[in-house]
GROMACS .gro file of N, CA and C in nm:
model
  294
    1UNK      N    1   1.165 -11.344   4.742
    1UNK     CA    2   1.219 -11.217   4.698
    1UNK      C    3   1.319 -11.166   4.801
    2UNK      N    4   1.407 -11.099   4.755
    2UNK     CA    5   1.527 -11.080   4.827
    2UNK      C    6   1.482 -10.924   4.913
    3UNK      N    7   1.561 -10.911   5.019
    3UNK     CA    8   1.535 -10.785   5.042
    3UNK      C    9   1.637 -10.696   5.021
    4UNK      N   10   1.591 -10.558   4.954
    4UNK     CA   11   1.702 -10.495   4.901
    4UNK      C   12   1.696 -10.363   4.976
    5UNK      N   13   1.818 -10.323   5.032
    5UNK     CA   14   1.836 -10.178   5.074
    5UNK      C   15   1.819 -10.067   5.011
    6UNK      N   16   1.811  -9.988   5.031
    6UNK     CA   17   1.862  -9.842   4.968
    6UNK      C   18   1.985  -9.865   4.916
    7UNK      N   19   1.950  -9.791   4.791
    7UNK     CA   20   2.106  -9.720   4.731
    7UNK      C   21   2.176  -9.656   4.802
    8UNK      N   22   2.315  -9.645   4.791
    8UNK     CA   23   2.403  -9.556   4.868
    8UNK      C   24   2.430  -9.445   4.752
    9UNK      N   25   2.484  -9.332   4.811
    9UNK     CA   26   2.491  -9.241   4.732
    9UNK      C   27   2.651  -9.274   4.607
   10UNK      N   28   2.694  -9.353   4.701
   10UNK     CA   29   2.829  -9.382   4.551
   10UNK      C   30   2.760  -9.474   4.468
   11UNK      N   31   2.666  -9.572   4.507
   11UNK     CA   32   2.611  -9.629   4.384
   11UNK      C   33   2.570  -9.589   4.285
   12UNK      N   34   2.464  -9.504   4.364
   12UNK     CA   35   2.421  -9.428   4.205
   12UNK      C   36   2.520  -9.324   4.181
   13UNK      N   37   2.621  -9.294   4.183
   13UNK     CA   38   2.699  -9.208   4.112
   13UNK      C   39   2.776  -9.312   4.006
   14UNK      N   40   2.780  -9.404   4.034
   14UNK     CA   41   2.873  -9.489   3.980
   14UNK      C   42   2.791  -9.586   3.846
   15UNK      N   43   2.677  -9.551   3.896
   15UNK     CA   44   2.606  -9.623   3.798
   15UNK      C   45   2.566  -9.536   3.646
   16UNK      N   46   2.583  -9.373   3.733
   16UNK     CA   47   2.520  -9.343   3.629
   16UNK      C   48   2.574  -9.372   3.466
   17UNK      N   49   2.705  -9.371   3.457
   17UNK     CA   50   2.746  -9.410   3.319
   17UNK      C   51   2.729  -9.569   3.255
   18UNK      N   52   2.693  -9.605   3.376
   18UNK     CA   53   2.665  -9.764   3.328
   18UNK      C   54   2.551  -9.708   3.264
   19UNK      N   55   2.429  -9.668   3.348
   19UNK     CA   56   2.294  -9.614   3.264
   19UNK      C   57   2.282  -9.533   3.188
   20UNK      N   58   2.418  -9.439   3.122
   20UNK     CA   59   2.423  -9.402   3.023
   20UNK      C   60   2.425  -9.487   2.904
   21UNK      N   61   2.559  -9.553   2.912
   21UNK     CA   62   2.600  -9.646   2.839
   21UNK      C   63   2.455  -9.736   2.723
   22UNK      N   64   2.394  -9.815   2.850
   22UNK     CA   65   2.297  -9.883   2.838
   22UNK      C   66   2.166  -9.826   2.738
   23UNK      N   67   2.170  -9.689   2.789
   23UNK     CA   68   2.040  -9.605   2.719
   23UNK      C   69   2.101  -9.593   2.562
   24UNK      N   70   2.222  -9.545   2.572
   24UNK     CA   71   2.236  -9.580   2.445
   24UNK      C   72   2.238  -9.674   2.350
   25UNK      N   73   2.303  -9.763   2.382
   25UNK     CA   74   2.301  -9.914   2.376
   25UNK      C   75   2.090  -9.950   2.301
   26UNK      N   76   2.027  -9.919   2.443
   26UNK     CA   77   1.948  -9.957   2.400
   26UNK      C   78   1.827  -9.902   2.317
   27UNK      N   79   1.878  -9.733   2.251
   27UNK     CA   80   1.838  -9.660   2.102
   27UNK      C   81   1.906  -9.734   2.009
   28UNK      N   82   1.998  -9.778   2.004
   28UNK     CA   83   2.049  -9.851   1.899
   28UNK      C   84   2.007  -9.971   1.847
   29UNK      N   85   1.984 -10.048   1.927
   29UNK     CA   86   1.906 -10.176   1.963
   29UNK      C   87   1.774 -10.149   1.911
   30UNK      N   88   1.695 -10.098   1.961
   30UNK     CA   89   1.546 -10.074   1.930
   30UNK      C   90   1.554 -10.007   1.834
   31UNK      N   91   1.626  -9.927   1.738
   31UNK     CA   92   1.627  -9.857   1.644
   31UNK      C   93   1.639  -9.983   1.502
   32UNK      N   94   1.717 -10.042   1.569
   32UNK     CA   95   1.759 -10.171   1.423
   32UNK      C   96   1.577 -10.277   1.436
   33UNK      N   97   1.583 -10.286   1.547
   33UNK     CA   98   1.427 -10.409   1.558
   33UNK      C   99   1.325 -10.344   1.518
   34UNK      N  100   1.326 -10.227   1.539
   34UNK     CA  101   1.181 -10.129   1.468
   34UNK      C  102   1.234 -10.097   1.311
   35UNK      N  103   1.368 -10.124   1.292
   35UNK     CA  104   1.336 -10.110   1.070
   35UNK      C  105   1.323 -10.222   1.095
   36UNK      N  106   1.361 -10.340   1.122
   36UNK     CA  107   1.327 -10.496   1.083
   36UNK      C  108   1.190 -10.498   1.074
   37UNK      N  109   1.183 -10.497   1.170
   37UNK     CA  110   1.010 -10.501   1.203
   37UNK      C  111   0.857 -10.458   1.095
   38UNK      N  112   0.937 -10.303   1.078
   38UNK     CA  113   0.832 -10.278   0.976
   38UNK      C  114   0.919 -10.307   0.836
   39UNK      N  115   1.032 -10.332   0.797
   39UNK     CA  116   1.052 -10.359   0.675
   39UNK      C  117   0.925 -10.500   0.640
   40UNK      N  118   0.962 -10.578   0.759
   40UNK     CA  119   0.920 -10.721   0.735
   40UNK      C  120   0.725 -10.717   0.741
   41UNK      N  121   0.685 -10.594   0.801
   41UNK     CA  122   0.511 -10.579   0.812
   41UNK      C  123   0.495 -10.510   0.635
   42UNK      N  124   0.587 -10.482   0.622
   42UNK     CA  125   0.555 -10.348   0.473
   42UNK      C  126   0.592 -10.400   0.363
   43UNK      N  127   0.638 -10.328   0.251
   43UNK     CA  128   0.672 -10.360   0.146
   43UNK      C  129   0.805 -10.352   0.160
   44UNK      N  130   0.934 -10.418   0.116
   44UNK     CA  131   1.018 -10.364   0.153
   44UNK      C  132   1.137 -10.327   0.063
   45UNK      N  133   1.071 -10.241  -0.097
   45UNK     CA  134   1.101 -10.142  -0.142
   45UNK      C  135   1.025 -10.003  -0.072
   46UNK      N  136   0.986  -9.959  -0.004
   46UNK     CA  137   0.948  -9.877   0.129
   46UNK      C  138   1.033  -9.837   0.150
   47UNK      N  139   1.054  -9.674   0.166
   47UNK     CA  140   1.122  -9.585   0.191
   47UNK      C  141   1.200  -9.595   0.341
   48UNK      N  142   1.111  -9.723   0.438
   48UNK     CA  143   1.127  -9.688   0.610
   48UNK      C  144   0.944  -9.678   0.669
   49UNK      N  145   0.973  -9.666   0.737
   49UNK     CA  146   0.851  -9.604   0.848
   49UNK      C  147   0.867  -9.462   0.802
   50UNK      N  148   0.703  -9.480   0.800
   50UNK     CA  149   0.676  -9.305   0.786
   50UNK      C  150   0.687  -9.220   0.861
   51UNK      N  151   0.706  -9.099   0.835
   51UNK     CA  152   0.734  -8.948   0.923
   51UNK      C  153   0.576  -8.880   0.944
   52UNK      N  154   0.598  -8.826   1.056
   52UNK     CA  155   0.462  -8.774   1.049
   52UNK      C  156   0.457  -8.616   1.034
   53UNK      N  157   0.517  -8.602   0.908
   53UNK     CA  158   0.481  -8.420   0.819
   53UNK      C  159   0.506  -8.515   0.700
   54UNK      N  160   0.514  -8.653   0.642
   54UNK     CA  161   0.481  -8.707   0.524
   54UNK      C  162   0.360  -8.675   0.458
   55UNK      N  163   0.299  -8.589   0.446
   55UNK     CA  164   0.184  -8.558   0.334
   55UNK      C  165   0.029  -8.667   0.261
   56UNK      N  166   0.150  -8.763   0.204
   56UNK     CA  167   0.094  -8.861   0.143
   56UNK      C  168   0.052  -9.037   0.261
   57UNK      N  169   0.091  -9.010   0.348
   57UNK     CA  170   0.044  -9.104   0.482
   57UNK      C  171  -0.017  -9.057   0.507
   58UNK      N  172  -0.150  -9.184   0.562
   58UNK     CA  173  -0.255  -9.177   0.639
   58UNK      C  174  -0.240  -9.151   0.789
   59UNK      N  175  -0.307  -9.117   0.837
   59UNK     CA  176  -0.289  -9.102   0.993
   59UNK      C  177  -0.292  -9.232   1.046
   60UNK      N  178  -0.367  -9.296   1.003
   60UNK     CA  179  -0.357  -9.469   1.061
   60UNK      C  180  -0.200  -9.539   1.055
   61UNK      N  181  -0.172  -9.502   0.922
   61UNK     CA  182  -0.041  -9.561   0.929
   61UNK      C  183   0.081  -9.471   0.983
   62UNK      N  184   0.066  -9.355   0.996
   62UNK     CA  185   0.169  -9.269   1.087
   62UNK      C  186   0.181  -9.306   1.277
   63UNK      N  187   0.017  -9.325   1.261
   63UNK     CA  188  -0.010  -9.372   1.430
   63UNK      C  189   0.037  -9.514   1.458
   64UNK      N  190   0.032  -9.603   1.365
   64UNK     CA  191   0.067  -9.710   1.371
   64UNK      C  192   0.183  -9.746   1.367
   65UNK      N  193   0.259  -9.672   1.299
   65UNK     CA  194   0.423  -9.666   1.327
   65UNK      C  195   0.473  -9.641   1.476
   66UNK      N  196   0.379  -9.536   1.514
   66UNK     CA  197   0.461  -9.463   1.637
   66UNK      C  198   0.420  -9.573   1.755
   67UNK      N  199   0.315  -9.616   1.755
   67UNK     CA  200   0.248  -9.723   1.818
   67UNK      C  201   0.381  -9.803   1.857
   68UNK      N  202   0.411  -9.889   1.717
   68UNK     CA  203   0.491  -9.981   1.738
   68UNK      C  204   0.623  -9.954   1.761
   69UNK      N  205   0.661  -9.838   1.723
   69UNK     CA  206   0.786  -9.800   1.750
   69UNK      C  207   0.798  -9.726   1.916
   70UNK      N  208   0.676  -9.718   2.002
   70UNK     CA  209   0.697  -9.683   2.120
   70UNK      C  210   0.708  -9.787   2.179
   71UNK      N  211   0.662  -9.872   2.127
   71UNK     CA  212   0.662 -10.049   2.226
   71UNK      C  213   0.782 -10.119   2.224
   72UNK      N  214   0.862 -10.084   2.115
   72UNK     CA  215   0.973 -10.147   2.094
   72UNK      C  216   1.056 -10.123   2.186
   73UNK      N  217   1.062  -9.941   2.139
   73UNK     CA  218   1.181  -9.826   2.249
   73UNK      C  219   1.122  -9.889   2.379
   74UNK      N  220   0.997  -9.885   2.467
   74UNK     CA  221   0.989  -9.944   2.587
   74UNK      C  222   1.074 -10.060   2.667
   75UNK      N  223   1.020 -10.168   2.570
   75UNK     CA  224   1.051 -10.293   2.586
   75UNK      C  225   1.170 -10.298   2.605
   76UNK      N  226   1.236 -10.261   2.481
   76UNK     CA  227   1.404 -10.254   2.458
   76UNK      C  228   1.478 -10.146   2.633
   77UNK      N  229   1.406 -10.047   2.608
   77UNK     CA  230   1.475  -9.972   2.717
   77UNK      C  231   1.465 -10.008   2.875
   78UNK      N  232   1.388 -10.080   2.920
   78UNK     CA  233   1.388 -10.210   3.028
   78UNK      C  234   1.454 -10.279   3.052
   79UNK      N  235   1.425 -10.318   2.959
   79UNK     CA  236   1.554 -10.499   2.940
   79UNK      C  237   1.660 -10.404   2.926
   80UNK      N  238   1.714 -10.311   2.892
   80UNK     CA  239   1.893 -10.329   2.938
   80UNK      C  240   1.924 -10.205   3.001
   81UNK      N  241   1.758 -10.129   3.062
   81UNK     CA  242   1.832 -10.091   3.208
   81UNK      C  243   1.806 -10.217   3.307
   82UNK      N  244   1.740 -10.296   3.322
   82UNK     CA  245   1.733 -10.423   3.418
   82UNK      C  246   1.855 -10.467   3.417
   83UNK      N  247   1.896 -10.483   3.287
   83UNK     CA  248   1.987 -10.615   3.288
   83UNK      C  249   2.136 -10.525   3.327
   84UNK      N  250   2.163 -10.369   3.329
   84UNK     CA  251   2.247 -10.314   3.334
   84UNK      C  252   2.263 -10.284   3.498
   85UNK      N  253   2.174 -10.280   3.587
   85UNK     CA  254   2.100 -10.242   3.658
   85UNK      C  255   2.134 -10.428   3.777
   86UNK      N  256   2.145 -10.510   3.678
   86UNK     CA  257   2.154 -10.639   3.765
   86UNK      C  258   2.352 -10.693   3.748
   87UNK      N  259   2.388 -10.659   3.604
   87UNK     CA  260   2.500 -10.644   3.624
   87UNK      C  261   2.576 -10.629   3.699
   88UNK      N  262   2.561 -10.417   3.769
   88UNK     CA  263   2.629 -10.365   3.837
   88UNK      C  264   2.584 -10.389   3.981
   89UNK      N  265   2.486 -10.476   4.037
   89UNK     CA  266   2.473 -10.522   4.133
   89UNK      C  267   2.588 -10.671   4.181
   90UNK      N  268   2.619 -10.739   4.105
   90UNK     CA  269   2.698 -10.859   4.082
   90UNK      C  270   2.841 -10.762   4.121
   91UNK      N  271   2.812 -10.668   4.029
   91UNK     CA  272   2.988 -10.644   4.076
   91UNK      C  273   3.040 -10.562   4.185
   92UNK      N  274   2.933 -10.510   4.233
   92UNK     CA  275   2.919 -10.398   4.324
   92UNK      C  276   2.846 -10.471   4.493
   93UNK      N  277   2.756 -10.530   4.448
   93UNK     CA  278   2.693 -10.581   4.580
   93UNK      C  279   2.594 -10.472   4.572
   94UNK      N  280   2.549 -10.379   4.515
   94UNK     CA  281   2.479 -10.263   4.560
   94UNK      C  282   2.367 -10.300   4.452
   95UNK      N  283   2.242 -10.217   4.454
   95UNK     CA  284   2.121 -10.261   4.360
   95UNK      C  285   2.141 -10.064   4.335
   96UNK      N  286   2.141 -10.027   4.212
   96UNK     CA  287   2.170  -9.901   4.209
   96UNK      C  288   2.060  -9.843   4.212
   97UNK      N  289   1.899  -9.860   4.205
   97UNK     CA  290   1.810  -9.826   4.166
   97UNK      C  291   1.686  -9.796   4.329
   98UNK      N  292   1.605  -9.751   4.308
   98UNK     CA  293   1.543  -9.772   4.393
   98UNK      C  294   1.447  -9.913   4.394
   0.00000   0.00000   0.00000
């Protein structure tokens, strides 16, 4: 394992729009793999994943949505602050993060 310094204070200024960028990037991303996802677990004449002030959903399946749809947003939001995060190290020499 490498040893990594501290951030400098222009790094993380410089990063931050990279980690904007990325966060968005990666709602978008996780937003498309979570309809795939449950289109492909559900029926998929299915309205979507359920809302939870839907009425006619069970709590099992409202919880179970959010379940999977928090694991996704996680997962997804990792991987491309890492990978955004290893990028701007390549081009910078700097690791922007702590």
């Amino acid at each position: 394992m490498t040893n990594r310094t501290q951030p400098t204070t222009s790094a993380k200024i410089l990063y931050r729009p990279v980690g904007l960028a990325s966060s968005v990037l990666a709602g978008v991303v996780a937003g498309a793999i979570y309809k795939k996802i449950w289109a492909a677990a559900t029926d998929a004449d299915d309205d979507g994943p359920p809302k939870p002030l839907e009425r006619d959903q069970t709590l099992k399946m409202i919880f179970g949505a959010a379940l999977i749809q928090g694991a996704i947003f996680a997962v997804v939001k990792a991987a491309t602050q890492r990978g955004g995060a290893r990028v701007f190290e390549r081009a910078t020499g700097e690791w922007p993060g702590q």
